[in-house]
Amino acid sequence: MRNLAVALLLFVLFELWPGFGLAQDEIKATELVPLEVDPAFSQEIPDPEHFRATVIKVDDAVSDQFGQSKAYQAVRLKLESGSGKGEYVDLEHGLLFELADEQKVTPGEQIVATKNYKIDGSVFWTITDKYRLNKAWWLVGIFVVLVIAVARFRGLMSLLGLVASFLILSIFIVPSIIAGRDPALVSLAGSIAIILISIYLSHGFNKQTTVAVVSTSLTLALAVAFSYLAVNWLGLSGVGSEDAYNLQIGLGAIDLKGLLLGGMIIGTLGVLDDITIGQTAIVAELYRANHKLSMGELVRRGLRVGQEHIASLVNTLVLAYAGASMAIFIFIAVSDLPIWVLLNSEFALEEITRALVGSSALILAVPITTWLAAQAVKKYDLGEPVHGHH
């Protein structure tokens, strides 16, 4: 049965993979009626080029614009990457926009410089952002060291599972959606692949982990059904966010409702493996402590512990969604519209639905996992306990 399930998953992944499987139209740009264009403006403008650069010199300057003084920074940069590495560039930072304090640069600071092209072929430079990746890598390093120092081998394996999850997202889920595949189906297939790879890598290949994998997959299937019903019942179209709107402009053929469902599926997966692994371990430990416990008693005791898990994780999950959507709360607070109009809007209901779908899946995972684990410990030796949570 397990081999059949893996074979079925591989078949689905193959069918959905861009460039393989069933014939399906790729996303194509909308055909437009050619317009008469002045030959002077018909030449193609090169795409902007981006460089990592170091600020060498900064002078505060003032420009007279329409009779008003405009403060800006006269900046000299040294390019540190790309074809212009080692070259120096002078630019006026903040001359064309209001320069906030956090946007100002200082000598020695690393920034992202952009080389822009005008229609007449001339070039102008802008400072796009501060360069932060050098510091971000330190945070990643600290995280990796902490995981390995505390969880040791299990921590290392969980990091490999995390890498595998990102690979599935980047080389399968995202390209398949861009290629025009059904986002919900792609996300479901990718999520199951993530479940199989990340949970087994993190917790080992044993029967106890298999129970958690089956429980996570079943609960995820219910979450998919619930999210599908909720999205269609509420009439959500997937255009509630600015990012989705921009995608629709750039990739007009993309299924935004399916993309919304896919996001809910992947978001739900993030909390499911934690509770299924933990609940399976609880039931297994209860049985190891007392082999005389009946099936019903195992389920009852497991559910009592699971209720505490639910109480803490539901709050954690909702707060996580709320933190990611803080802009919505601020918008509601400052808006002049009635609260019911704001809550009725698609952008608010999308976030509310995400939180409710994730929380509902988390709640369902406890009885499903507890019952499956109780069945398994009565019939099989689940072996060594699963160590730790995500």
Coordinates of C-alpha atoms in Angstrom, one line a residue, residues 215-225 361:
S215 CA -2.4 11.5 9.9
T216 CA -1.0 14.7 8.4
S217 CA -2.0 13.6 4.9
L218 CA -5.6 12.8 5.9
T219 CA -6.0 16.0 7.8
L220 CA -4.5 18.0 4.9
A221 CA -7.1 16.4 2.6
L222 CA -9.9 17.5 4.9
A223 CA -8.3 21.0 5.1
V224 CA -8.3 21.1 1.3
A225 CA -12.0 20.2 1.2
A361 CA -7.2 21.6 10.4

